[in-house]
XYZ file of C-alpha atoms in Angstrom:
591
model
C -0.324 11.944 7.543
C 3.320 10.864 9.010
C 5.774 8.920 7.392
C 4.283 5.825 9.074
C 1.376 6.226 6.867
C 3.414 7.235 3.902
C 4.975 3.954 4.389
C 1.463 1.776 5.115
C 0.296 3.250 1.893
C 3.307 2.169 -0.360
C 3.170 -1.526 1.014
C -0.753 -1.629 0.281
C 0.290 -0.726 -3.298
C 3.265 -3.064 -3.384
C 1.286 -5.924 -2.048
C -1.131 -5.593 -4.485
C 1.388 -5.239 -7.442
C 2.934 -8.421 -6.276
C 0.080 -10.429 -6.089
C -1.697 -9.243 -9.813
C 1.859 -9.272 -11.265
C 3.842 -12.443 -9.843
C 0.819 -14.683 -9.130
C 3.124 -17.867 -8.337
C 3.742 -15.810 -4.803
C 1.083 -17.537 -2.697
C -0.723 -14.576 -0.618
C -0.323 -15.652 2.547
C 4.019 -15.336 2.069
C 3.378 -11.932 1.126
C 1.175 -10.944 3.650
C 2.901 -12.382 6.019
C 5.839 -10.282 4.444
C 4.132 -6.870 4.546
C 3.250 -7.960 8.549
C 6.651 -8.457 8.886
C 8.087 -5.010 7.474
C 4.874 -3.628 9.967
C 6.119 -4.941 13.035
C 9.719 -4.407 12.144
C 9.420 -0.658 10.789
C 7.578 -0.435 14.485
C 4.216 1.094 12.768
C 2.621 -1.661 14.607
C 3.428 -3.616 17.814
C 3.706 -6.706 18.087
C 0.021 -7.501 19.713
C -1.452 -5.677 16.833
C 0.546 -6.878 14.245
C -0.263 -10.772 15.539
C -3.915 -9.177 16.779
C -5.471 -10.894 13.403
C -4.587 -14.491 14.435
C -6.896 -14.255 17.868
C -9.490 -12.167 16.016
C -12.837 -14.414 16.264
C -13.835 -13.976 12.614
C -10.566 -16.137 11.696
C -11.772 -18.459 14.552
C -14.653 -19.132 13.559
C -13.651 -19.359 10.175
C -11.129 -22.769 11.104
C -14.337 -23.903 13.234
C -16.441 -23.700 9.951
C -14.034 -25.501 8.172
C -14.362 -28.590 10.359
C -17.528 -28.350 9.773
C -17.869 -28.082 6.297
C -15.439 -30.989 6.542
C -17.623 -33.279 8.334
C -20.834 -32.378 6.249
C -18.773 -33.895 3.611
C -16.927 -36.546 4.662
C -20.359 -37.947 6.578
C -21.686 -38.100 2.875
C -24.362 -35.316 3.594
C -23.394 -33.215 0.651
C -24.011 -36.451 -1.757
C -27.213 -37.239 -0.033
C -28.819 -33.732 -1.293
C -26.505 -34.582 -4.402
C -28.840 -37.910 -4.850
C -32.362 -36.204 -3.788
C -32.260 -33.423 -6.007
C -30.641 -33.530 -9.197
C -32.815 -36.117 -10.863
C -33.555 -36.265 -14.430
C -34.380 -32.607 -15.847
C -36.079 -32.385 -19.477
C -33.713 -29.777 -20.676
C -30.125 -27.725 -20.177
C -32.178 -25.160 -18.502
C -34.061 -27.681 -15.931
C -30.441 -29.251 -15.398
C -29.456 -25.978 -14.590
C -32.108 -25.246 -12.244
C -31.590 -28.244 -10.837
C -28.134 -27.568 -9.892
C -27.833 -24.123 -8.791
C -31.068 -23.932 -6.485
C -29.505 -27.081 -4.291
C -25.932 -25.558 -4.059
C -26.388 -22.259 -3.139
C -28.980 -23.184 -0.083
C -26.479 -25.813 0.642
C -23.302 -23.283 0.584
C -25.703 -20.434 2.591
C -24.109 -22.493 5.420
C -21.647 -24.370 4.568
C -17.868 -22.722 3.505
C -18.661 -23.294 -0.802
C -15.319 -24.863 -1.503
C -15.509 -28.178 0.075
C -19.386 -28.097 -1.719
C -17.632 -27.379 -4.765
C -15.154 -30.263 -4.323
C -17.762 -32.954 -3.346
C -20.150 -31.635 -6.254
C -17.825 -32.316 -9.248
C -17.067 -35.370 -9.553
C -21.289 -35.928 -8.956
C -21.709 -33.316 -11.560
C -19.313 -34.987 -13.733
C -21.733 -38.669 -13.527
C -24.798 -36.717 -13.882
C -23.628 -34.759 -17.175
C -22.737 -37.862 -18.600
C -26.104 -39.611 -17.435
C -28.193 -36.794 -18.460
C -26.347 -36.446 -21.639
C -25.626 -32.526 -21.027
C -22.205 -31.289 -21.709
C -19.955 -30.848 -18.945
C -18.866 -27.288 -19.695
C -22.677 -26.042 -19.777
C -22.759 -26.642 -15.926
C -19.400 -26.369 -14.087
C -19.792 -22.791 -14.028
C -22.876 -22.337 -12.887
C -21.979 -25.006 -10.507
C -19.008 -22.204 -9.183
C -21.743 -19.405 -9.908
C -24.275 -20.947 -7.457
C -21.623 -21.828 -4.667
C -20.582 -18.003 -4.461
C -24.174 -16.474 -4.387
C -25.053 -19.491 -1.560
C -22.127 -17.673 0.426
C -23.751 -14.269 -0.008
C -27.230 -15.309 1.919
C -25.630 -16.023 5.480
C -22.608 -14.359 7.495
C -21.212 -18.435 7.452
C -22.267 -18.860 3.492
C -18.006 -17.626 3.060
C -15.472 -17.137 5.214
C -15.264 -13.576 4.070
C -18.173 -12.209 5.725
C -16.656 -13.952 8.582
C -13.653 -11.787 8.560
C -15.440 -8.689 7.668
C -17.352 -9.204 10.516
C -14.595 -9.803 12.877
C -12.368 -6.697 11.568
C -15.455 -4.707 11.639
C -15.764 -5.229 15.575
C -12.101 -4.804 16.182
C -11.568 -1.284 14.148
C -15.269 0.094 15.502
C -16.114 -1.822 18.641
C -19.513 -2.312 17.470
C -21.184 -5.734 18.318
C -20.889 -6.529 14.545
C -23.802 -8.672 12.531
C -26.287 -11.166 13.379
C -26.275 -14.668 10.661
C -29.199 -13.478 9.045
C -28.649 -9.352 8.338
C -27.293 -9.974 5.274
C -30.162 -12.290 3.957
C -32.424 -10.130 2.564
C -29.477 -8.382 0.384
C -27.776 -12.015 -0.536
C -30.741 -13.433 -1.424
C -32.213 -10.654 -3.639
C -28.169 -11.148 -5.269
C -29.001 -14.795 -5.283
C -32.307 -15.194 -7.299
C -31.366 -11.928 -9.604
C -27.855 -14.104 -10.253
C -29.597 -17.792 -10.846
C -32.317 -16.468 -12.564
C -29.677 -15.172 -15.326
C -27.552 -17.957 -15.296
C -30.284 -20.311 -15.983
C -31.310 -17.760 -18.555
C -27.973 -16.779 -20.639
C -25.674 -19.607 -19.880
C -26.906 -21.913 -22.267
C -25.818 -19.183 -25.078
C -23.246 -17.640 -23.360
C -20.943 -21.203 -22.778
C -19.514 -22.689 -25.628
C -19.461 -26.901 -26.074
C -16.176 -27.356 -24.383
C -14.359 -30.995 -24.393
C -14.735 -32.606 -21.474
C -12.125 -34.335 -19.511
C -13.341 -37.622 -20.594
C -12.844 -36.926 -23.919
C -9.487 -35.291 -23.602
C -8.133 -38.356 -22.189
C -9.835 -40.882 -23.958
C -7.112 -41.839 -26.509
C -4.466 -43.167 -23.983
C -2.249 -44.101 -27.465
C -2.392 -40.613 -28.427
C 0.648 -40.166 -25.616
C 1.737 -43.881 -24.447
C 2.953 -46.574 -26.278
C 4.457 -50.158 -24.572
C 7.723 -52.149 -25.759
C 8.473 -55.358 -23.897
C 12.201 -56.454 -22.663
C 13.276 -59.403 -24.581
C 13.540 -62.647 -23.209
C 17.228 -63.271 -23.859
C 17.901 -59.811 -23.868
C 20.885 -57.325 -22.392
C 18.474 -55.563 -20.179
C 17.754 -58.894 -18.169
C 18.864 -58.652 -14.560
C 19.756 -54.708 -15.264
C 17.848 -52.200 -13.419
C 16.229 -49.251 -14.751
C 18.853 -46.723 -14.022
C 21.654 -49.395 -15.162
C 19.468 -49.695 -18.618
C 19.102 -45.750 -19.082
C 15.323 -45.767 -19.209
C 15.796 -43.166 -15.920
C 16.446 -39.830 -17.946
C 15.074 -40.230 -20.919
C 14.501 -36.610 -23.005
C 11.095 -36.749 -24.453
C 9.225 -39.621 -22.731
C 9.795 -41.387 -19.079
C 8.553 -44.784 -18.110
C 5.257 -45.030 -16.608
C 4.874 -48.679 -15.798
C 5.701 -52.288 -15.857
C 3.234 -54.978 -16.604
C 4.790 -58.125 -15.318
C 2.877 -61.203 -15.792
C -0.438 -60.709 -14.604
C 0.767 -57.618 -11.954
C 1.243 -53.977 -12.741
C 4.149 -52.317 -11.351
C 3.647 -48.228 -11.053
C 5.756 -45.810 -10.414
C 8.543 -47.669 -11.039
C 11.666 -47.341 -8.700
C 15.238 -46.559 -10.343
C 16.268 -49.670 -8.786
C 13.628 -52.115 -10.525
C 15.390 -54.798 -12.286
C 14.104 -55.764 -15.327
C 12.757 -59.211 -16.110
C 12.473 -60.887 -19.553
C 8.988 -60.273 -21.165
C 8.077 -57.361 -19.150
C 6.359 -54.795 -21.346
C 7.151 -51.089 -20.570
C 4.631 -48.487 -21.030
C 6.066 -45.039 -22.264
C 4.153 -41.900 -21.481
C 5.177 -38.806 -23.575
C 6.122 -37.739 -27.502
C 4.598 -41.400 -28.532
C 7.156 -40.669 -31.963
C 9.686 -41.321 -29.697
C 9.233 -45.144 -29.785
C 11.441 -45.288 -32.820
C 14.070 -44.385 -30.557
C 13.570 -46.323 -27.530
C 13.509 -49.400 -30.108
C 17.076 -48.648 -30.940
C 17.734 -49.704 -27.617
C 19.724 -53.068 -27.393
C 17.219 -55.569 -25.440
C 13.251 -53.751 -25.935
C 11.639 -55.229 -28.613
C 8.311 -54.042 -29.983
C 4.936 -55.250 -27.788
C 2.317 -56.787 -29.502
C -1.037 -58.472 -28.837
C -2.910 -57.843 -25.872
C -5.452 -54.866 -25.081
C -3.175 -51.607 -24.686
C -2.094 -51.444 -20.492
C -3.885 -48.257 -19.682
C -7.007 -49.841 -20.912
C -7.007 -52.567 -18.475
C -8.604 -52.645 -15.030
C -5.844 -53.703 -12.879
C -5.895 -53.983 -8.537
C -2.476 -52.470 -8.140
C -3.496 -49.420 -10.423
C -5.746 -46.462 -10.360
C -6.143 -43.932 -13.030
C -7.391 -40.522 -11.274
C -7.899 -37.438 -13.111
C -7.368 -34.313 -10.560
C -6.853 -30.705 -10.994
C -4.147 -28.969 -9.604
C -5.448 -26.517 -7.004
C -3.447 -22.744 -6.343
C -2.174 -23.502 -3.473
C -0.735 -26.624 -5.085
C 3.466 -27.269 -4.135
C 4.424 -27.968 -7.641
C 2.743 -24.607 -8.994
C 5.500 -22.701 -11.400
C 7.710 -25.648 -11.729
C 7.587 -28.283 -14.210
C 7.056 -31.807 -13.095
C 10.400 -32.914 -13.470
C 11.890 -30.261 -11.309
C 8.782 -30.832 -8.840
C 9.956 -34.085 -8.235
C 6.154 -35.130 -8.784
C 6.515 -38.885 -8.457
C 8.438 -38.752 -5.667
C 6.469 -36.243 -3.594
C 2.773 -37.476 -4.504
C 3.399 -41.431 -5.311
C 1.965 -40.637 -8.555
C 3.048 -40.720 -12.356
C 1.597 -37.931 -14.757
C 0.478 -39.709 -17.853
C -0.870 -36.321 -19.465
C -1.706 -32.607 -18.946
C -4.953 -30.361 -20.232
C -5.262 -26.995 -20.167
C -8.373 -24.934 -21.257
C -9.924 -28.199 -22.434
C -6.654 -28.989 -25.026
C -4.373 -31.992 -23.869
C -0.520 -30.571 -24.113
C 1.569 -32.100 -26.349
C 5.164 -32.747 -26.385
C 8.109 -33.318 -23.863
C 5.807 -33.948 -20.827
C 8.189 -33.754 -18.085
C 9.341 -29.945 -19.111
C 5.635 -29.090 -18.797
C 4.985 -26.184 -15.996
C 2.112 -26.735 -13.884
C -0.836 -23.678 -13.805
C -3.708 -23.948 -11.773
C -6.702 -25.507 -13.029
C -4.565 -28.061 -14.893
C -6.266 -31.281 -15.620
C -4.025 -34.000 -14.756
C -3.847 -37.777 -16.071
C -2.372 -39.613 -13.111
C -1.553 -43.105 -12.735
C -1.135 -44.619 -8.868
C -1.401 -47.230 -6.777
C -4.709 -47.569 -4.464
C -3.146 -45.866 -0.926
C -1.026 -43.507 -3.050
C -4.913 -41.938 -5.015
C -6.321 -42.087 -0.653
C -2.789 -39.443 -0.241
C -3.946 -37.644 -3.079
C -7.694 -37.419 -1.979
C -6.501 -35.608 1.443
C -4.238 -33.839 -0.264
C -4.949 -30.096 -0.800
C -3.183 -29.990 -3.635
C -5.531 -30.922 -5.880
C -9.073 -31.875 -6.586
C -9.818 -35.531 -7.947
C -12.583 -35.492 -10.380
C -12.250 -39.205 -11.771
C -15.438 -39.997 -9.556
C -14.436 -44.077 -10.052
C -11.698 -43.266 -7.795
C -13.804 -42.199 -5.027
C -14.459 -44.254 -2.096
C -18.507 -43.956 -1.341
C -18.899 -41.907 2.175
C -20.619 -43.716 4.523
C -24.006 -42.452 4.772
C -25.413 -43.175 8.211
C -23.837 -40.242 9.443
C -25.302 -37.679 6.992
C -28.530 -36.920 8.819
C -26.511 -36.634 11.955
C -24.210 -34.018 10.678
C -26.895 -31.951 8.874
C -28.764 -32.033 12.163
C -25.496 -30.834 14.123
C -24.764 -28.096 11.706
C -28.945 -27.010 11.920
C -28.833 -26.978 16.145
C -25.550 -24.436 14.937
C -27.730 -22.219 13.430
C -30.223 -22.493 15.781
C -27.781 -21.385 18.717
C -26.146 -18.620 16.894
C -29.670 -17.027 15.608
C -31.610 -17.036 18.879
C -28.242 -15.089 20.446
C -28.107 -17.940 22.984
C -24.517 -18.263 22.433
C -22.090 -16.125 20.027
C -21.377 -17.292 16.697
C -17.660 -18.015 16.969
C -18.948 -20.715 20.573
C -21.669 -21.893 18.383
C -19.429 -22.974 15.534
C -16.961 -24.300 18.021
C -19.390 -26.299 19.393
C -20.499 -27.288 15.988
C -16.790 -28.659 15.166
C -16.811 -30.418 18.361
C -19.812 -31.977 18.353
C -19.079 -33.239 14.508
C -15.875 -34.650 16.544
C -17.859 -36.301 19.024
C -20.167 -37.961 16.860
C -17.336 -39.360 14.267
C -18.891 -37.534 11.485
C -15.086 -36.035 10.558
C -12.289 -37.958 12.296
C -9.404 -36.018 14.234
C -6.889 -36.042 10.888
C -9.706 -34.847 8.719
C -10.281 -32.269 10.882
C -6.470 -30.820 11.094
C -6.742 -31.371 7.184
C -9.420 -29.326 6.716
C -7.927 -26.191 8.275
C -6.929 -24.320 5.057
C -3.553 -22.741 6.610
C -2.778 -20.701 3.959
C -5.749 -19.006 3.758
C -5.739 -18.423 7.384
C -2.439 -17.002 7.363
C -3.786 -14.981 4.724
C -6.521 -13.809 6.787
C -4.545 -12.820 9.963
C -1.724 -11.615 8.422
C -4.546 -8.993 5.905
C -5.246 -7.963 9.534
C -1.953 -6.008 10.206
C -2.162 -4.569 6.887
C -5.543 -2.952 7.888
C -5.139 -1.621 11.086
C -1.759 -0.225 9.584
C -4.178 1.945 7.687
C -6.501 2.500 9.764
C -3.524 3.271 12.752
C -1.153 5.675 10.649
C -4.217 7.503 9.765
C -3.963 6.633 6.038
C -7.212 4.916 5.459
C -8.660 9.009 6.834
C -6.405 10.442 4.528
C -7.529 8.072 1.665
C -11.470 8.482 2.573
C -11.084 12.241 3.009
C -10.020 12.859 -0.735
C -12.403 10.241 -1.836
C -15.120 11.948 -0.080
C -14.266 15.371 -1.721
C -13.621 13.687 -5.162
C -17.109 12.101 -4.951
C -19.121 15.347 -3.505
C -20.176 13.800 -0.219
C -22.706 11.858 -2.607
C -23.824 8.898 -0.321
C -24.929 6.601 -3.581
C -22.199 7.510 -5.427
C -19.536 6.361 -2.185
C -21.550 3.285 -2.150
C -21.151 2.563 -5.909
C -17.051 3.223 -5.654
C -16.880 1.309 -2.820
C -18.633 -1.776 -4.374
C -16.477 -1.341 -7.802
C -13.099 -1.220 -5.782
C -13.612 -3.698 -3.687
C -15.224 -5.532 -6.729
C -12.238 -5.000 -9.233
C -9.595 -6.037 -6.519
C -11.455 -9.029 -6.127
C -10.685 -10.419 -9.862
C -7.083 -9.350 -9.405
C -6.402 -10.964 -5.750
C -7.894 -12.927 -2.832
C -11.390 -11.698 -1.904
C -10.392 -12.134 1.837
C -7.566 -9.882 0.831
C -9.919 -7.405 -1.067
C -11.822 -6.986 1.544
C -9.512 -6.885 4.539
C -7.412 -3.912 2.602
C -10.582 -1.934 1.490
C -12.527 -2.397 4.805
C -10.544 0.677 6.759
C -10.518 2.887 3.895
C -14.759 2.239 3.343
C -14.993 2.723 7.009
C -12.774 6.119 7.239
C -15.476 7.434 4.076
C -18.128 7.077 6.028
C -17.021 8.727 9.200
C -15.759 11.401 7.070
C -19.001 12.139 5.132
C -20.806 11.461 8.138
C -22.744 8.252 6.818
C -24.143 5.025 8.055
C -21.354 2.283 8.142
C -23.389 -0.648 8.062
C -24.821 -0.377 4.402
C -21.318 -0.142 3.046
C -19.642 -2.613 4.910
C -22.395 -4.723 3.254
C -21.353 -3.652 -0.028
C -17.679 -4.655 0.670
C -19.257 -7.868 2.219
C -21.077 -8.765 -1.256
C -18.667 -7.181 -3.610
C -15.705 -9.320 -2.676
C -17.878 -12.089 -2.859
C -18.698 -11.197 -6.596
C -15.969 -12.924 -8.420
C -17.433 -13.982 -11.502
C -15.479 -12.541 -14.451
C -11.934 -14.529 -14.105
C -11.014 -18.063 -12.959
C -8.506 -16.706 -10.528
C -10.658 -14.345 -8.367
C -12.241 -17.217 -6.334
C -11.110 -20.540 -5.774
C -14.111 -22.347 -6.905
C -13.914 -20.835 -10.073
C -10.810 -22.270 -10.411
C -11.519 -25.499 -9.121
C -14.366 -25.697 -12.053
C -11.648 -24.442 -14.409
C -9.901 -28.036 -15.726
C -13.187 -30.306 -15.116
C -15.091 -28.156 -17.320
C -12.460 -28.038 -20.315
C -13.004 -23.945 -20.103
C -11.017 -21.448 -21.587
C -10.384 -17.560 -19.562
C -12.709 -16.477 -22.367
C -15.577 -18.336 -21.252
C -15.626 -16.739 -17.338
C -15.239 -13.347 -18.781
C -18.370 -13.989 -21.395
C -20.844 -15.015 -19.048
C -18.721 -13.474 -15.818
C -18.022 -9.734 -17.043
C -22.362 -9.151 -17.209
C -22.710 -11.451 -14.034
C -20.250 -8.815 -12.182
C -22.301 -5.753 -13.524
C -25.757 -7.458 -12.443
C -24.390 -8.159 -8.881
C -23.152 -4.550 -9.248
C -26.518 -3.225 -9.822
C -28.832 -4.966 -8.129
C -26.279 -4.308 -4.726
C -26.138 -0.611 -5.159
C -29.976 -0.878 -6.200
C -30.903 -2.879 -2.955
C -28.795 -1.922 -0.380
C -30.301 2.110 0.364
C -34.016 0.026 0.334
C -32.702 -2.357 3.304
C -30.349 0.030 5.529
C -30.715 3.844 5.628
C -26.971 5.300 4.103
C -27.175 8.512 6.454
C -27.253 7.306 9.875
């Protein structure tokens, strides 16, 4: 092995130390970073450095997300939603309930748009049902990411697979169905111990109703006096702009709300002025010449006004304002929105709330006016859970949308037409029948996980190129004796453990050269351990930041990291074991 490979092999390891170690990087800069140093270091050329972004696994991965898109947006999601959850008996029958639904729904559908549709639902039915929130988020997650095992659609990372698979071996690649009978042997072994363990396993966690239910735990209102010396001024003049521990939130004005208030609102006699922060720091606002003390009336965040909407959301990875606090983000300006308050692992954050930095899976309190919460809904930024705040889908579009995404299937499993035409046809045909309009569509291509994905490319056929994935499988080989169980149990693991740590599509794109250069080596079939790369990436039970559903369940469900690795640590080792178990009973490993 040259220098070239030398080289590929230290930016594998330095890509993955940057993304465990300085997880504000979002993946696809850094990939895009090590395809950079790829092309420019000349170990690849430019067509196979850029070779990942015409690679039909990606494209049918952006047709699948249109898709997915339109199943949702045509209401089709909530229509199983109102079908099948019902009333259960008990926290196991809710569970059942749940899972079984969402994982056939997510065999075909890419599981985080089911995720986002299914909260706030989840969130209503909990309450109705009178089950706590944090015994089913979860599972919810859980059954999303063993839906995506069953198909080669269920995730866009058997997608990828698939398509780097044909491109490093020139094989024809796999059928929709020829991972079934693996993912759904993962599937039932996985819902049948959720449904089993979870309800001792997850602790009673506040829910996100009940960590904002006190609004005068962290606002309180003073009102400009009539005669005051704040009449006329505006709020910069009257130095409520920069205040230290607290920042205004809103003006009632008569019988109108005013929200997110502009520096150059003047102030009016009577207005009252609702704080949102350190509510002990009323004592010094009060100090100020002109605000007097507001009394009577019901408290203003209690108050169902038209020019306001309260919306909880969670703040999603990919999320701008990640890493900064919401000060420095310049939240109000960029989203049309005023944070009111912050949870994190089901606890609201006190204190100065403007110095707060934003994590993912933050539950945020946020106050906005109706076409600023519609921004916010398209937005991928975050997740809305407050399911008030949602406008109902129209429904008379569901039926055509499932049937759409069913003639899909149809045409890819017959072999009428290949699966990256049928899902372009799928997207276009959604199109056609105004299930998903054209901006929903563009919005539903996830770009940074697509840049993820074709940039992950270079990275692997660096290895596989410079010869270092042979290098890598050739001492692997010798360490593990040629043993064809044991190479299919270290492949699962490593691809399993790198899935906790970073991306699964990244997981599996670097792993997916070196598993195919151990099988050439110990002359073994490559089929039955591209399968295990398939379903260990997949496998991301055991931390909230291995798979974006998980972390998308993260704020709604009030959890702590504790909780995933309590019921997630045993899920990984089942889905570890009943893998290796399966996989040498459905595809010889010795070709």
């Amino acid at each position: 092995m040259g220098w070239q490979g030398w080289l590929t092999v230290a930016l594998t390891v330095s890509v993955l130390a940057t993304l465990v170690a300085i997880p504000r990087l979002r993946p696809d800069l850094v990939m895009m970073g090590a395809l950079l140093v790829l092309s420019i270091s000349g170990i690849l050329d430019p067509e196979e450095a850029l070779s990942g972004f015409a690679n039909s696994g990606l494209m049918t991965v952006a047709a699948m997300f249109v898709v997915a898109a339109a199943i949702r947006s045509s209401g089709g999601v909530d229509l199983v939603v109102e079908r099948v959850l019902g009333r259960p008996k008990s926290a196991r029958g809710a569970l059942v309930r749940l899972m079984l639904p969402v994982a056939s729904v997510s065999a075909f559908l890419n599981n985080t748009p089911v995720v986002a549709t299914m909260i706030p639902a989840v969130l209503q039915w909990a309450r109705r049902i009178k089950v706590p929130t944090s015994s089913l988020m979860i599972p919810l997650s859980y059954a999303s990411i063993l839906g995506g095992t069953i198909t080669l659609i269920g995730t866009s990372t058997n997608l990828v697979v698939n398509g780097q698979y044909q491109a490093l071996t020139g094989n024809p690649g796999f059928g929709l169905f020829d991972i079934t009978p693996l993912g759904l042997a993962a599937a039932a072994a996985g819902t049948l111990f959720v449904v089993l363990a979870a309800p001792s396993l997850l602790k009673v966690r506040r829910s996100p109703d009940e960590t904002f239910a006190d609004t005068r735990s962290f606002t309180f209102e003073v009102a400009v006096a009539r005669d005051g010396a704040l009449v006329g001024k505006t709020i910069e003049q009257a130095g409520l702009r920069h205040l230290e521990r607290i920042y205004l939130a809103e003006i009632e004005r008569e019988d109108a709300v005013i929200t997110a208030v502009a520096p150059e609102e003047r102030l009016r006699g009577g207005d009252r002025l609702v704080f949102v922060g350190e509510t002990e720091a009323i004592v010094d606002i009060l100090r100020i010449n002109g605000l007097v003390p507001a009394v009577g009336r019901q408290p203003a965040l209690e108050r169902n006004v038209p020019e306001r909407r309260l919306v909880e959301a969670v703040v999603a990875q990919q999320c701008e304002v990640v890493g900064t606090t919401i000060r420095d983000g310049r939240f109000r300006d960029r989203y049309g929105a005023v944070v009111l308050a912050v949870a994190r692992g089901g606890e609201h954050i006190r204190g100065r709330l403007s110095s707060i930095v934003l994590q993912p899976g933050d539950l945020l309190l946020l106050e906005a006016r109706p076409a600023a919460v519609g921004r916010l809904r398209r937005s991928r930024d975050f997740v809305l859970v407050n399911v008030l705040e949602h406008e109902l889908p129209d429904h008379s579009r569901a039926w055509i949308a499932w049937a759409v995404l069913a003639a899909l299937v149809a045409a890819a499993t017959s072999g009428l037409i290949s699966m990256l035409n049928a899902a372009l046809l799928g997207a276009a045909a959604m199109l056609a029948t105004r299930c998903i309009t054209g901006g929903e569509a563009r919005r539903s291509l996830d770009l940074p996980v697509l840049i993820t994905i074709a940039a992950s490319f270079a990275l692997g056929n660096a290895l596989e190129k410079t010869g270092a994935a042979e290098y890598l499988g050739h001492n692997i080989v010798a360490t593990a004796g040629g043993n064809a169980w044991l190479l299919l149990a270290l492949s699962y693991l490593s691809v399993m453990v790198l899935t906790e740590l970073i991306t699964n599509n990244a997981a599996a794109m670097l792993m997916l050269p070196i598993v195919l250069a151990i099988t050439e080596n110990a002359g073994l079939h490559d089929v039955p351990y591209v399968m295990a790369v398939m379903m260990a990436a997949s496998a991301s039970f055991a931390t909230p930041i291995g798979y974006q559903c998980n972390m998308m369940v993260y704020g709604p469900g009030g959890y702590r990291f504790t909780d995933f690795l309590r019921i997630g640590v045993p899920m990984n080792l089942l889905m570890a074991l009943v893998t290796i178990l399966c996989i040498p009973l459905i595809w010889p490993l010795r070709g």
